[in-house]
Short mmCIF file of C-alpha atoms and ligand atoms in Angstrom, two decimals:
data_model
loop_
_atom_site.label_atom_id
_atom_site.label_comp_id
_atom_site.label_asym_id
_atom_site.label_seq_id
_atom_site.Cartn_x
_atom_site.Cartn_y
_atom_site.Cartn_z
CA MET B 125 -27.38 -7.02 3.57
CA ARG B 126 -26.79 -3.00 3.13
CA VAL B 127 -22.95 -1.87 2.79
CA CYS B 128 -21.01 1.42 2.52
CA ASN B 129 -17.65 1.85 2.68
CA LEU B 130 -17.19 5.50 5.09
CA SER B 131 -13.53 5.85 4.85
CA SER B 132 -10.56 4.09 2.49
CA GLY B 133 -7.51 4.22 1.85
CA SER B 134 -4.28 5.14 3.56
CA ASP B 135 -5.80 8.26 6.07
CA GLY B 136 -8.58 5.71 7.33
CA ASN B 137 -10.25 2.73 6.50
CA LEU B 138 -13.63 2.21 7.45
CA THR B 139 -16.74 -0.31 6.17
CA TYR B 140 -20.36 -0.72 7.30
CA VAL B 141 -22.37 -4.12 6.68
CA GLU B 142 -25.37 -4.78 8.31
CA CYS B 143 -27.85 -7.89 8.13
CA GLU B 144 -31.97 -7.43 9.78
CA LYS B 145 -30.41 -8.16 13.13
CA THR B 146 -27.28 -7.14 13.13
CA ARG B 147 -24.84 -4.33 11.86
CA ILE B 148 -20.85 -4.40 12.39
CA LEU B 149 -18.00 -1.68 11.35
CA ILE B 150 -14.44 -4.26 8.63
CA ASP B 151 -12.35 -2.16 10.73
CA ASP B 152 -12.15 1.58 11.67
CA GLY B 153 -9.28 3.56 10.80
CA LEU B 154 -11.02 7.26 11.49
CA SER B 155 -10.51 9.27 15.21
CA SER B 156 -14.10 8.17 16.91
CA LYS B 157 -15.33 11.24 16.87
CA GLU B 158 -15.43 10.87 12.80
CA THR B 159 -16.19 7.68 12.84
CA ILE B 160 -19.62 8.37 14.58
CA LYS B 161 -20.14 11.11 12.56
CA ARG B 162 -20.08 8.66 9.18
CA LEU B 163 -21.89 6.49 10.83
CA CYS B 164 -24.57 9.15 12.02
CA LEU B 165 -24.84 9.82 7.87
CA LEU B 166 -26.32 6.15 7.61
CA GLY B 167 -28.85 6.70 10.88
CA ILE B 168 -26.28 4.40 12.79
CA SER B 169 -25.41 5.14 16.32
CA PRO B 170 -22.72 3.69 17.40
CA VAL B 171 -24.79 1.10 20.10
CA ASP B 172 -26.23 -0.19 17.57
CA ILE B 173 -23.06 -1.17 16.49
CA ASN B 174 -22.37 -5.38 17.65
CA ALA B 175 -18.97 -5.84 16.30
CA ILE B 176 -15.72 -5.03 14.76
CA LEU B 177 -13.80 -7.03 12.54
CA ILE B 178 -10.23 -5.71 12.55
CA THR B 179 -7.94 -6.76 9.19
CA HIS B 180 -4.51 -6.26 10.77
CA GLU B 181 -3.14 -3.49 13.02
CA HIS B 182 -2.51 -0.97 10.50
CA THR B 183 -2.59 2.29 12.04
CA ASP B 184 -5.01 3.36 9.44
CA HIS B 185 -7.70 0.11 9.82
CA ILE B 186 -7.58 0.84 14.04
CA LYS B 187 -7.08 4.14 15.34
CA GLY B 188 -10.64 4.43 16.17
CA ILE B 189 -10.82 1.64 18.17
CA ASP B 190 -9.63 2.44 21.62
CA ASN B 191 -11.94 5.80 22.42
CA LEU B 192 -15.24 3.67 20.13
CA CYS B 193 -14.61 0.35 21.94
CA SER B 194 -13.79 0.76 25.04
CA ARG B 195 -16.41 3.66 25.13
CA TYR B 196 -19.89 2.28 23.73
CA ASN B 197 -18.24 -2.12 25.26
CA ILE B 198 -17.70 -3.14 21.14
CA PRO B 199 -16.47 -6.01 21.21
CA VAL B 200 -13.42 -6.67 18.74
CA TYR B 201 -13.24 -10.12 16.65
CA VAL B 202 -9.32 -10.55 14.97
CA HIS B 203 -7.53 -13.61 13.45
CA LYS B 204 -6.14 -14.85 16.39
CA ASP B 205 -1.81 -14.41 14.70
CA GLY B 206 -2.84 -10.80 14.83
CA LEU B 207 -4.29 -10.67 18.72
CA ILE B 208 -0.11 -10.03 20.08
CA PRO B 209 0.65 -7.21 17.26
CA LEU B 210 -3.46 -5.59 18.05
CA LYS B 211 -2.64 -5.42 21.43
CA SER B 212 0.59 -4.75 21.45
CA LYS B 213 -1.59 -1.59 19.29
CA LEU B 214 -4.00 -0.34 21.79
CA ILE B 215 -3.72 1.57 25.32
CA LYS B 216 -7.36 0.47 26.45
CA ASN B 217 -8.97 -2.28 28.17
CA ILE B 218 -11.23 -3.20 25.05
CA ASN B 219 -12.79 -6.54 24.91
CA ILE B 220 -10.89 -8.44 22.30
CA ILE B 221 -12.20 -11.56 20.82
CA PRO B 222 -9.75 -14.14 18.80
CA PHE B 223 -10.97 -16.18 16.41
CA ASP B 224 -9.31 -18.98 14.71
CA ASP B 225 -9.33 -20.64 10.63
CA PHE B 226 -13.00 -22.13 11.41
CA ASP B 227 -15.62 -19.98 9.94
CA PHE B 228 -17.51 -18.34 12.71
CA GLU B 229 -20.95 -16.11 13.02
CA ILE B 230 -21.76 -12.25 14.87
CA GLY B 231 -25.60 -12.67 15.00
CA ASP B 232 -27.01 -13.30 11.55
CA ILE B 233 -23.59 -12.91 9.73
CA GLY B 234 -21.57 -15.60 8.24
CA ILE B 235 -17.96 -14.77 8.52
CA GLN B 236 -15.57 -16.35 6.86
CA SER B 237 -11.33 -14.30 7.14
CA PHE B 238 -8.43 -15.96 5.03
CA ALA B 239 -4.94 -14.66 4.85
CA ILE B 240 -4.03 -12.23 2.34
CA PRO B 241 -0.20 -11.40 2.28
CA HIS B 242 0.94 -7.98 3.54
CA ASP B 243 3.74 -7.48 5.77
CA VAL B 244 1.98 -8.53 9.28
CA LYS B 245 2.13 -11.15 10.61
CA ARG B 246 -2.02 -12.55 9.90
CA CYS B 247 -3.75 -10.10 7.24
CA SER B 248 -7.37 -10.74 6.92
CA GLY B 249 -9.42 -10.86 4.08
CA TYR B 250 -13.22 -11.39 4.48
CA ASN B 251 -15.87 -13.11 3.04
CA LEU B 252 -19.62 -12.18 4.85
CA TYR B 253 -23.01 -14.86 4.54
CA GLU B 254 -26.72 -13.88 4.37
CA ASN B 255 -28.48 -16.78 3.82
CA ASN B 256 -27.14 -17.30 0.69
CA LYS B 257 -26.02 -13.63 -0.04
CA LYS B 258 -21.84 -13.26 -0.71
CA ILE B 259 -19.83 -9.94 -0.47
CA SER B 260 -15.23 -9.97 0.12
CA ILE B 261 -13.07 -7.95 1.40
CA LEU B 262 -9.94 -7.63 -0.11
CA THR B 263 -7.64 -4.63 0.94
CA ASP B 264 -3.96 -4.54 1.90
CA LEU B 265 -2.49 -7.60 -0.45
CA GLY B 266 0.59 -7.52 -2.09
CA HIS B 267 -0.39 -10.56 -4.58
CA THR B 268 -3.31 -12.82 -4.72
CA THR B 269 -3.09 -16.90 -5.28
CA ASN B 270 -5.21 -19.16 -6.79
CA GLU B 271 -6.69 -19.92 -3.35
CA ILE B 272 -7.84 -16.16 -2.54
CA ILE B 273 -9.73 -15.73 -6.19
CA LYS B 274 -11.32 -19.18 -4.87
CA ASN B 275 -12.84 -17.54 -1.67
CA LEU B 276 -14.08 -15.01 -3.56
CA ALA B 277 -15.85 -17.48 -6.16
CA GLY B 278 -20.02 -16.69 -5.88
CA SER B 279 -19.08 -12.81 -4.43
CA THR B 280 -21.64 -10.97 -5.71
CA LEU B 281 -19.28 -7.07 -4.08
CA VAL B 282 -16.06 -7.23 -3.67
CA TYR B 283 -13.92 -4.13 -1.83
CA LEU B 284 -10.64 -4.90 -3.92
CA GLU B 285 -8.10 -2.78 -3.33
CA ALA B 286 -6.44 -1.06 -6.01
CA ASN B 287 -3.84 0.95 -4.94
CA HIS B 288 -1.10 2.71 -7.22
CA ASP B 289 -0.27 3.49 -10.82
CA VAL B 290 3.19 1.20 -10.78
CA ASN B 291 4.14 4.19 -13.09
CA LEU B 292 3.45 7.39 -10.57
CA LEU B 293 4.58 5.55 -8.29
CA MET B 294 8.36 4.54 -9.76
CA ASN B 295 8.36 7.88 -10.43
CA ASN B 296 7.20 9.57 -6.65
CA PRO B 297 10.22 12.07 -6.13
CA LYS B 298 8.99 12.44 -2.33
CA TYR B 299 9.11 7.80 -2.03
CA PRO B 300 12.43 6.56 -0.81
CA TYR B 301 13.67 3.72 -2.84
CA SER B 302 12.72 1.35 0.29
CA LEU B 303 9.39 2.86 0.64
CA LYS B 304 8.83 2.03 -3.11
CA LYS B 305 9.77 -2.12 -3.02
CA ARG B 306 7.99 -2.02 0.30
CA ILE B 307 4.37 -0.91 -1.77
CA LEU B 308 5.87 -3.63 -4.45
CA SER B 309 5.97 -6.60 -2.71
CA ASN B 310 4.11 -8.94 -2.58
CA TRP B 311 3.45 -7.71 0.83
CA GLY B 312 2.63 -4.50 0.28
CA HIS B 313 -0.16 -3.50 -1.79
CA LEU B 314 -2.51 -4.00 -5.32
CA SER B 315 -1.27 -1.75 -8.24
CA ASN B 316 -4.09 -1.10 -10.99
CA GLU B 317 -3.07 -3.82 -13.32
CA SER B 318 -3.47 -6.49 -10.95
CA SER B 319 -6.63 -5.69 -9.54
CA ALA B 320 -8.14 -5.44 -13.37
CA GLU B 321 -6.05 -9.12 -13.46
CA VAL B 322 -8.51 -9.81 -10.64
CA ILE B 323 -11.32 -8.76 -11.33
CA TYR B 324 -11.85 -9.85 -14.60
CA GLN B 325 -11.20 -13.59 -12.93
CA LEU B 326 -14.12 -12.76 -10.53
CA LEU B 327 -15.81 -12.25 -13.21
CA GLN B 328 -15.69 -16.02 -14.66
CA ASN B 329 -16.67 -16.31 -10.92
CA GLY B 330 -20.06 -14.68 -10.73
CA THR B 331 -18.72 -10.83 -9.24
CA LYS B 332 -21.58 -7.92 -10.77
CA GLN B 333 -20.00 -5.37 -8.44
CA VAL B 334 -16.42 -3.71 -7.74
CA VAL B 335 -15.18 -1.36 -5.66
CA LEU B 336 -12.06 -0.48 -5.55
CA SER B 337 -11.13 0.46 -2.58
CA HIS B 338 -7.37 1.42 -0.31
CA LEU B 339 -6.08 4.08 -2.87
CA SER B 340 -2.42 5.80 -2.54
CA LYS B 341 -3.90 9.55 -2.57
CA GLU B 342 0.29 9.78 -3.67
CA ASN B 343 -0.06 7.41 -6.68
CA ASN B 344 -2.82 6.64 -7.48
CA SER B 345 -6.39 8.57 -8.24
CA PRO B 346 -10.67 7.74 -8.56
CA ASN B 347 -10.07 8.77 -12.60
CA ILE B 348 -6.53 7.16 -12.84
CA ALA B 349 -7.50 3.77 -11.17
CA TYR B 350 -11.16 3.12 -13.05
CA GLU B 351 -10.06 3.95 -16.53
CA GLN B 352 -7.16 1.29 -15.93
CA VAL B 353 -9.26 -0.95 -14.70
CA VAL B 354 -12.02 -0.20 -17.64
CA THR B 355 -9.53 -0.61 -20.21
CA TYR B 356 -7.58 -2.76 -19.11
CA LEU B 357 -10.67 -5.86 -18.62
CA HIS B 358 -12.64 -3.50 -21.92
CA LYS B 359 -9.47 -5.36 -24.09
CA LYS B 360 -10.83 -8.52 -22.50
CA ASP B 361 -14.25 -7.29 -24.17
CA VAL B 362 -15.36 -6.76 -20.46
CA ILE B 363 -17.92 -3.91 -20.27
CA GLU B 364 -17.84 -1.98 -17.98
CA GLY B 365 -21.71 -1.53 -17.04
CA VAL B 366 -22.90 -4.39 -18.64
CA HIS B 367 -20.97 -7.17 -17.81
CA ILE B 368 -20.05 -5.62 -14.35
CA LYS B 369 -20.62 -2.41 -12.21
CA ILE B 370 -17.01 -0.61 -10.92
CA ASP B 371 -17.33 2.45 -8.54
CA VAL B 372 -14.02 3.61 -6.07
CA ALA B 373 -14.24 4.51 -2.71
CA THR B 374 -12.42 7.20 -1.98
CA THR B 375 -11.14 9.56 1.84
CA ASN B 376 -15.49 9.97 1.72
CA PRO B 377 -18.59 7.80 2.22
CA GLY B 378 -19.33 5.90 -0.80
CA ALA B 379 -23.28 4.76 -2.62
CA ILE B 380 -24.95 2.75 -0.53
CA PHE B 381 -24.89 -0.90 -1.59
CA LYS B 382 -27.66 -3.22 -1.21
CA LEU B 383 -28.58 -7.54 -1.58
ZN1 LIG G 492 -1.88 -2.91 6.06
ZN1 LIG G 493 -3.88 -0.03 4.44
#
């Protein structure tokens, strides 16, 4: 399995995952032109992409779908509860395949989706499997539950939201109170501190690598997110680089992970 985040955050989310026979994207929140450019960095052409999995219909996750999927006839998979909201955002006639709560496969990638709390009808977290290897992608969630943590058990690599520093958000004069309330709510986005708490739990369940994802441009930075998470873990006697590896996904293409 080879995984690479090609863009993360409110300007656009795009993650590439490949197994031996199958290549998929999780979300396509960049323009189709930019998506093609970034896939090219990996030596991948859009004709090589077998499917795109959608987490939810916010623009930062679907911006490129219309043009890319209509032009290259790439099927789009979305949970059935997110089908109508997704369709209402798309203009072009593309092949959308709804899935339900059962696990399914695309080529040799096993896929398990689960609901995560965000301000849409359905936001999906994903576990992706190749044989006994498991990775997870979990962004755009206001809080976690025991059930979500249980779903992530045994996932070696987790892309986990670390959206904001609560103080920076609260003191940001550009954000109206209503927007702050939305982000901080149980259906908004995960703070650095909440993310650190989740990572500590994941560590007990076999996670070796976390990539902090979907960072706010305004209320966070790669350094702040990394420092806050590492400091929290350190207080619990967890040393970054020894017990767990922490990376940060940005708006630029990130590291390629091979499992
Ligand atoms: Zn969202
Ligand atoms: Zn988002």
